[in-house]
Structure formats: structure tokens, C-alpha cells
mmCIF file of C-alpha atoms in Angstrom:
data_model
loop_
_atom_site.group_PDB
_atom_site.id
_atom_site.type_symbol
_atom_site.label_atom_id
_atom_site.label_comp_id
_atom_site.label_asym_id
_atom_site.label_seq_id
_atom_site.Cartn_x
_atom_site.Cartn_y
_atom_site.Cartn_z
ATOM 1 C CA MET G 1 104.834 83.914 113.311
ATOM 2 C CA ASN G 2 105.040 86.730 110.745
ATOM 3 C CA HIS G 3 102.953 84.630 108.370
ATOM 4 C CA ILE G 4 100.328 84.070 111.059
ATOM 5 C CA LEU G 5 100.133 87.806 111.768
ATOM 6 C CA LEU G 6 99.798 88.557 108.056
ATOM 7 C CA LEU G 7 96.965 86.049 107.700
ATOM 8 C CA PHE G 8 95.286 87.390 110.839
ATOM 9 C CA GLY G 9 95.304 90.885 109.334
ATOM 10 C CA LEU G 10 93.938 89.676 106.004
ATOM 11 C CA TYR G 11 91.124 87.722 107.652
ATOM 12 C CA PHE G 12 90.438 90.722 109.901
ATOM 13 C CA ILE G 13 89.761 93.064 106.974
ATOM 14 C CA GLN G 14 87.793 90.263 105.341
ATOM 15 C CA GLY G 15 85.393 90.230 108.302
ATOM 16 C CA LEU G 16 84.714 93.974 108.126
ATOM 17 C CA PRO G 17 82.059 93.834 105.348
ATOM 18 C CA TYR G 18 80.083 91.195 107.235
ATOM 19 C CA GLY G 19 80.140 93.258 110.429
ATOM 20 C CA VAL G 20 79.114 96.377 108.500
ATOM 21 C CA GLN G 21 76.129 94.666 106.949
ATOM 22 C CA THR G 22 74.913 92.591 109.888
ATOM 23 C CA GLY G 23 75.851 94.917 112.755
ATOM 24 C CA PHE G 24 76.355 98.529 111.775
ATOM 25 C CA LEU G 25 73.884 98.988 108.905
ATOM 26 C CA PRO G 26 70.804 97.431 110.564
ATOM 27 C CA VAL G 27 71.190 99.646 113.623
ATOM 28 C CA TYR G 28 71.904 102.727 111.514
ATOM 29 C CA LEU G 29 69.001 102.144 109.122
ATOM 30 C CA ARG G 30 66.561 101.410 111.931
ATOM 31 C CA SER G 31 67.610 104.663 113.615
ATOM 32 C CA LYS G 32 66.587 106.418 110.385
ATOM 33 C CA GLY G 33 63.148 104.838 110.447
ATOM 34 C CA ILE G 34 63.708 102.060 107.890
ATOM 35 C CA SER G 35 61.352 99.102 108.403
ATOM 36 C CA LEU G 36 62.574 95.738 109.707
ATOM 37 C CA ALA G 37 61.481 94.078 106.454
ATOM 38 C CA SER G 38 63.625 96.455 104.403
ATOM 39 C CA VAL G 39 66.583 96.028 106.738
ATOM 40 C CA GLY G 40 66.252 92.254 106.492
ATOM 41 C CA ALA G 41 66.210 92.446 102.695
ATOM 42 C CA PHE G 42 69.720 93.937 102.789
ATOM 43 C CA LYS G 43 71.007 90.509 103.828
ATOM 44 C CA LEU G 44 70.360 89.318 100.282
ATOM 45 C CA LEU G 45 73.413 91.369 99.316
ATOM 46 C CA LEU G 46 75.530 88.731 101.073
ATOM 47 C CA LEU G 47 74.758 86.398 98.164
ATOM 48 C CA PRO G 48 78.336 86.527 96.742
ATOM 49 C CA TRP G 49 79.521 84.679 99.835
ATOM 50 C CA PHE G 50 77.250 81.755 98.991
ATOM 51 C CA LEU G 51 78.199 81.756 95.312
ATOM 52 C CA LYS G 52 81.964 82.326 95.554
ATOM 53 C CA GLY G 53 82.551 78.702 94.583
ATOM 54 C CA LEU G 54 81.451 79.620 91.063
ATOM 55 C CA TRP G 55 84.473 81.846 90.405
ATOM 56 C CA ALA G 56 86.923 80.294 92.875
ATOM 57 C CA PRO G 57 88.409 78.104 90.084
ATOM 58 C CA LEU G 58 89.179 81.285 88.127
ATOM 59 C CA VAL G 59 91.151 82.643 91.076
ATOM 60 C CA ASP G 60 93.040 79.365 91.269
ATOM 61 C CA ARG G 61 93.729 79.111 87.530
ATOM 62 C CA PHE G 62 94.403 82.657 86.329
ATOM 63 C CA ALA G 63 97.019 85.151 87.549
ATOM 64 C CA SER G 64 98.604 84.815 90.993
ATOM 65 C CA LYS G 65 97.084 84.790 94.462
ATOM 66 C CA ALA G 66 98.965 88.013 95.167
ATOM 67 C CA SER G 67 97.376 89.709 92.144
ATOM 68 C CA TRP G 68 93.866 88.623 93.106
ATOM 69 C CA LEU G 69 94.491 89.647 96.691
ATOM 70 C CA ARG G 70 95.798 93.108 95.871
ATOM 71 C CA GLY G 71 93.067 93.612 93.299
ATOM 72 C CA SER G 72 90.248 92.672 95.683
ATOM 73 C CA VAL G 73 91.631 94.811 98.526
ATOM 74 C CA ALA G 74 92.103 97.762 96.169
ATOM 75 C CA ALA G 75 88.530 97.283 94.931
ATOM 76 C CA MET G 76 87.208 97.333 98.515
ATOM 77 C CA PHE G 77 89.191 100.502 99.180
ATOM 78 C CA VAL G 78 87.581 102.210 96.175
ATOM 79 C CA THR G 79 84.131 100.857 97.069
ATOM 80 C CA CYS G 80 84.354 102.298 100.589
ATOM 81 C CA LEU G 81 85.330 105.656 99.135
ATOM 82 C CA PHE G 82 82.259 105.597 96.878
ATOM 83 C CA ILE G 83 79.993 104.598 99.777
ATOM 84 C CA SER G 84 81.366 107.477 101.836
ATOM 85 C CA CYS G 85 80.379 109.875 99.042
ATOM 86 C CA ILE G 86 76.737 108.809 98.672
ATOM 87 C CA HIS G 87 73.776 109.569 100.900
ATOM 88 C CA PRO G 88 72.439 106.461 102.703
ATOM 89 C CA ASP G 89 68.937 107.372 101.499
ATOM 90 C CA ASP G 90 70.063 106.549 97.944
ATOM 91 C CA THR G 91 68.997 102.927 98.301
ATOM 92 C CA VAL G 92 69.804 101.801 94.760
ATOM 93 C CA ALA G 93 73.371 103.108 94.865
ATOM 94 C CA LEU G 94 73.880 101.800 98.406
ATOM 95 C CA CYS G 95 72.651 98.295 97.501
ATOM 96 C CA ALA G 96 74.812 98.188 94.364
ATOM 97 C CA LEU G 97 77.934 99.244 96.255
ATOM 98 C CA LEU G 98 77.281 96.870 99.161
ATOM 99 C CA PHE G 99 76.839 94.014 96.691
ATOM 100 C CA LEU G 100 80.211 94.880 95.147
ATOM 101 C CA PHE G 101 81.714 95.184 98.642
ATOM 102 C CA ASN G 102 80.633 91.619 99.398
ATOM 103 C CA LEU G 103 81.708 90.378 95.967
ATOM 104 C CA PHE G 104 85.240 91.713 96.388
ATOM 105 C CA SER G 105 85.422 90.468 99.976
ATOM 106 C CA ALA G 106 84.340 86.963 98.956
ATOM 107 C CA THR G 107 86.983 86.991 96.217
ATOM 108 C CA GLN G 108 89.565 88.067 98.764
ATOM 109 C CA ASP G 109 88.532 85.091 100.896
ATOM 110 C CA VAL G 110 89.324 82.684 98.059
ATOM 111 C CA ALA G 111 92.696 84.350 97.415
ATOM 112 C CA VAL G 112 93.661 84.423 101.119
ATOM 113 C CA ASP G 113 92.866 80.735 101.529
ATOM 114 C CA GLY G 114 95.139 80.000 98.559
ATOM 115 C CA LEU G 115 97.837 82.220 100.022
ATOM 116 C CA ALA G 116 97.591 80.392 103.356
ATOM 117 C CA ILE G 117 98.337 77.113 101.575
ATOM 118 C CA GLN G 118 101.478 78.697 100.145
ATOM 119 C CA LEU G 119 102.651 80.215 103.408
ATOM 120 C CA LEU G 120 102.010 77.571 106.033
ATOM 121 C CA ASP G 121 103.641 74.242 106.614
ATOM 122 C CA GLY G 122 101.957 71.363 108.425
ATOM 123 C CA ALA G 123 103.070 72.479 111.871
ATOM 124 C CA GLU G 124 101.468 75.909 111.389
ATOM 125 C CA LEU G 125 98.056 74.783 110.170
ATOM 126 C CA GLY G 126 96.517 74.930 113.640
ATOM 127 C CA ALA G 127 97.791 78.450 114.250
ATOM 128 C CA GLY G 128 96.703 79.434 110.738
ATOM 129 C CA ASN G 129 93.182 78.187 111.383
ATOM 130 C CA THR G 130 93.092 80.151 114.640
ATOM 131 C CA ALA G 131 94.232 83.270 112.794
ATOM 132 C CA GLN G 132 91.448 82.732 110.264
ATOM 133 C CA VAL G 133 88.631 82.347 112.777
ATOM 134 C CA VAL G 134 89.788 84.944 115.320
ATOM 135 C CA GLY G 135 90.807 87.450 112.634
ATOM 136 C CA TYR G 136 87.495 87.219 110.771
ATOM 137 C CA LYS G 137 85.402 87.363 113.929
ATOM 138 C CA SER G 138 87.419 90.299 115.267
ATOM 139 C CA GLY G 139 86.890 92.240 112.053
ATOM 140 C CA ALA G 140 83.168 91.511 112.078
ATOM 141 C CA VAL G 141 82.794 92.538 115.727
ATOM 142 C CA MET G 142 84.780 95.748 115.240
ATOM 143 C CA ALA G 143 82.728 96.714 112.189
ATOM 144 C CA SER G 144 79.535 96.021 114.148
ATOM 145 C CA GLY G 145 80.670 98.611 116.673
ATOM 146 C CA LEU G 146 81.029 101.367 114.098
ATOM 147 C CA THR G 147 77.689 102.698 115.323
ATOM 148 C CA ALA G 148 79.519 104.178 118.304
ATOM 149 C CA ILE G 149 81.817 106.318 116.162
ATOM 150 C CA GLU G 150 79.181 107.153 113.529
ATOM 151 C CA GLN G 151 77.688 109.706 115.891
ATOM 152 C CA THR G 152 81.025 111.534 115.861
ATOM 153 C CA LEU G 153 82.372 110.898 112.364
ATOM 154 C CA GLY G 154 79.076 110.601 110.518
ATOM 155 C CA TRP G 155 78.299 108.295 107.584
ATOM 156 C CA THR G 156 81.093 109.730 105.436
ATOM 157 C CA GLY G 157 83.666 109.456 108.203
ATOM 158 C CA VAL G 158 82.848 105.811 108.960
ATOM 159 C CA PHE G 159 83.384 104.606 105.408
ATOM 160 C CA ALA G 160 86.370 106.910 104.893
ATOM 161 C CA ALA G 161 87.924 105.217 107.946
ATOM 162 C CA LEU G 162 87.205 101.794 106.437
ATOM 163 C CA ALA G 163 88.774 102.944 103.167
ATOM 164 C CA ALA G 164 91.887 103.983 105.137
ATOM 165 C CA VAL G 165 92.099 100.499 106.661
ATOM 166 C CA TYR G 166 91.977 98.857 103.235
ATOM 167 C CA PHE G 167 94.533 101.313 101.873
ATOM 168 C CA ALA G 168 96.904 100.437 104.734
ATOM 169 C CA ALA G 169 96.359 96.742 104.009
ATOM 170 C CA LEU G 170 97.158 97.363 100.350
ATOM 171 C CA LEU G 171 100.461 98.981 101.304
ATOM 172 C CA VAL G 172 101.341 95.981 103.473
ATOM 173 C CA LEU G 173 100.510 93.580 100.635
ATOM 174 C CA GLN G 174 102.691 95.536 98.237
ATOM 175 C CA GLY G 175 105.691 94.915 100.470
ATOM 176 C CA ARG G 176 104.935 91.441 101.815
ATOM 177 C CA VAL G 177 103.387 89.427 98.979
ATOM 178 C CA LYS G 178 104.965 89.105 95.528
ATOM 179 C CA ASP G 179 103.365 88.043 92.267
ATOM 180 C CA GLY G 180 103.670 84.382 91.394
ATOM 181 C CA GLU G 181 105.630 83.318 94.431
ATOM 182 C CA CYS G 182 105.688 83.414 98.176
ATOM 183 C CA THR G 183 108.352 82.551 100.723
ATOM 184 C CA SER G 184 107.511 79.490 102.758
ATOM 185 C CA PRO G 185 108.470 79.129 106.453
ATOM 186 C CA ASP G 186 111.583 77.124 105.579
ATOM 187 C CA GLY G 187 112.886 79.967 103.390
ATOM 188 C CA GLN G 188 112.133 78.281 100.069
ATOM 189 C CA THR G 189 110.233 80.065 97.335
ATOM 190 C CA LYS G 190 106.948 78.486 96.390
ATOM 191 C CA GLY G 191 105.206 79.496 93.174
ATOM 192 C CA ASP G 192 101.510 79.429 92.365
ATOM 193 C CA LYS G 193 101.871 76.280 90.246
ATOM 194 C CA SER G 194 103.387 74.433 93.176
ATOM 195 C CA ALA G 195 100.646 75.782 95.422
ATOM 196 C CA ARG G 196 97.996 74.614 92.951
ATOM 197 C CA ASP G 197 99.451 71.111 93.069
ATOM 198 C CA ASP G 198 99.304 71.192 96.868
ATOM 199 C CA TYR G 199 95.764 72.574 96.687
ATOM 200 C CA LYS G 200 94.645 69.722 94.438
ATOM 201 C CA GLY G 201 96.089 67.265 96.946
ATOM 202 C CA HIS G 202 94.172 68.965 99.754
ATOM 203 C CA GLN G 203 91.009 68.916 97.639
ATOM 204 C CA SER G 204 91.339 65.172 97.055
ATOM 205 C CA ALA G 205 91.770 64.559 100.786
ATOM 206 C CA LEU G 206 88.820 66.807 101.603
ATOM 207 C CA ARG G 207 86.606 64.966 99.105
ATOM 208 C CA ASN G 208 87.449 61.682 100.821
ATOM 209 C CA VAL G 209 86.628 63.136 104.241
ATOM 210 C CA HIS G 210 83.408 64.678 102.890
ATOM 211 C CA ALA G 211 82.301 61.348 101.411
ATOM 212 C CA GLU G 212 83.023 59.559 104.686
ATOM 213 C CA VAL G 213 81.113 62.135 106.734
ATOM 214 C CA MET G 214 78.097 62.136 104.395
ATOM 215 C CA ASN G 215 77.954 58.330 104.506
ATOM 216 C CA THR G 216 77.783 58.380 108.297
ATOM 217 C CA GLU G 217 74.274 57.682 109.571
ATOM 218 C CA GLY G 218 72.489 60.774 110.906
ATOM 219 C CA THR G 219 74.795 63.350 109.324
ATOM 220 C CA VAL G 220 72.060 64.974 107.231
ATOM 221 C CA TRP G 221 69.681 65.315 110.175
ATOM 222 C CA VAL G 222 72.415 66.856 112.333
ATOM 223 C CA ALA G 223 73.193 69.347 109.550
ATOM 224 C CA VAL G 224 69.509 70.285 109.259
ATOM 225 C CA PHE G 225 69.246 70.723 113.039
ATOM 226 C CA VAL G 226 72.331 72.969 113.158
ATOM 227 C CA LEU G 227 70.991 75.053 110.252
ATOM 228 C CA ILE G 228 67.589 75.549 111.923
ATOM 229 C CA TYR G 229 69.270 76.347 115.249
ATOM 230 C CA LYS G 230 71.566 78.961 113.701
ATOM 231 C CA LEU G 231 68.713 80.598 111.800
ATOM 232 C CA GLY G 232 66.543 80.715 114.923
ATOM 233 C CA SER G 233 69.399 82.036 117.043
ATOM 234 C CA HIS G 234 70.259 84.744 114.541
ATOM 235 C CA GLN G 235 66.605 85.792 114.230
ATOM 236 C CA SER G 236 66.130 86.029 117.983
ATOM 237 C CA LEU G 237 69.261 88.145 118.316
ATOM 238 C CA SER G 238 68.060 90.424 115.518
ATOM 239 C CA LYS G 239 64.706 90.965 117.216
ATOM 240 C CA HIS G 240 66.428 91.646 120.526
ATOM 241 C CA ARG G 241 68.737 94.177 118.842
ATOM 242 C CA PHE G 242 65.905 96.147 117.282
#
């Protein structure tokens, strides 16, 4: 259960950047008179999430999951501090820092997924998946609601509060996750090399499932339909919000 709570917390802070950029920032920027087109362009800064597969092998091959995890969380802590110190009208600096925020968060995602493989046994995979989805969504929803406290804390206070959350997470990681190894539920120590071997086995199984799904008649059309539906749903919600 402790492992599930740890993963929930890690996925929670991972969802914060998405909630900031899709919930808090659009409302805040629109309240300052920024056009819808400009607000929409900010979504391009989520690009690291679509490209994280390019550097995911580096996270798997070099250093430990704990090192990548602590490094990415520390980087998000520093990034939030920098954002709290700039004026939101400084668009260039804001875009650069938000891009880095998403880059570090996407890297954290890769490291957390690797850590989950180390921590969980087969019986805990269902609970681990629940922690992933609920934790991420909870973080995104909470960050979306930062508009309510921005009126009291201001721009600086909001991002200083986020920095405090990441700093607290960093302290937890320092005590709970060690470099190069992690304690599994049965009390045995599992190193990164062992985890990589398990990961390769999971990858092989996933490739087989992927091939089977893609060879099923109608899969591509269903995927296209879901994509169009999600885009249309998200656009309608955005128009309703603004």
C-alpha cells in the first residue's frame, strides 16, 4: 500500500503542469485580455509529452530511475520558482519556462513508469494503474483550480505554492527512493538492471498485443473516430470555458 501511495503522489505532481497549462493559464490569460488564438498557441508547449519517446531510452539506459526522478522533480521546483519571479506579460520568458516545465514533467513520467515496474508485483498492477490515472487526473484538476487562489495569492504566490509542492516531493524522494535499487513488495532489493530486464519483457509482450490489435479489422477507423471525438470535445469545452 505504501508503494501505491508513493506512486499516487508522483503521478499527482506529474499532472500539475497539464492542469496549469490547460486550466489555469487559459483562464488567467483571457482575464488579461489575451486573444483566444494566442491562448490556443500555448498548447504547442505541450510538445515534449508527444516526443518523450525520443529520450525515454536514455532514461532507461543511463543512471538510475531514482536519479532521473529526483533530477526532474528538482528541475520542476526550480522552474516554478523562476516562473513566480517573472511577469506573465513577458511572453518569451513564460513560453520558454513552460516548455521546460513540460519537458521535465514528461521526463518524470518516463522515470515514474520505470519505478512502478520496480516497485509493483503482478498482484498490485491493477492498483498501480488506478494510482496512475487517479493521481494524474487529480493533479490536473487541482492545478486547473488555481484560478480561485490566484486572486488571493497572485501570480507569484501560485507558482511559489507549486514550487513548495515539488520541494516537498523532493524531500519524500530523498528518503523513499534510493539510487540503483528499490525494495520490492516481497522485501527483496531490485536493481535497475533487473528492472530493465523486466521492462524488456513487458515491451516484448506489449509489441505482440499491439500487433494483434492493429491487425484487427476496423482498429484504424476506431482510432480515427476516437481522435476526432476527443478533439471536438476538447474544443467545445474550451469555447464554453471562455
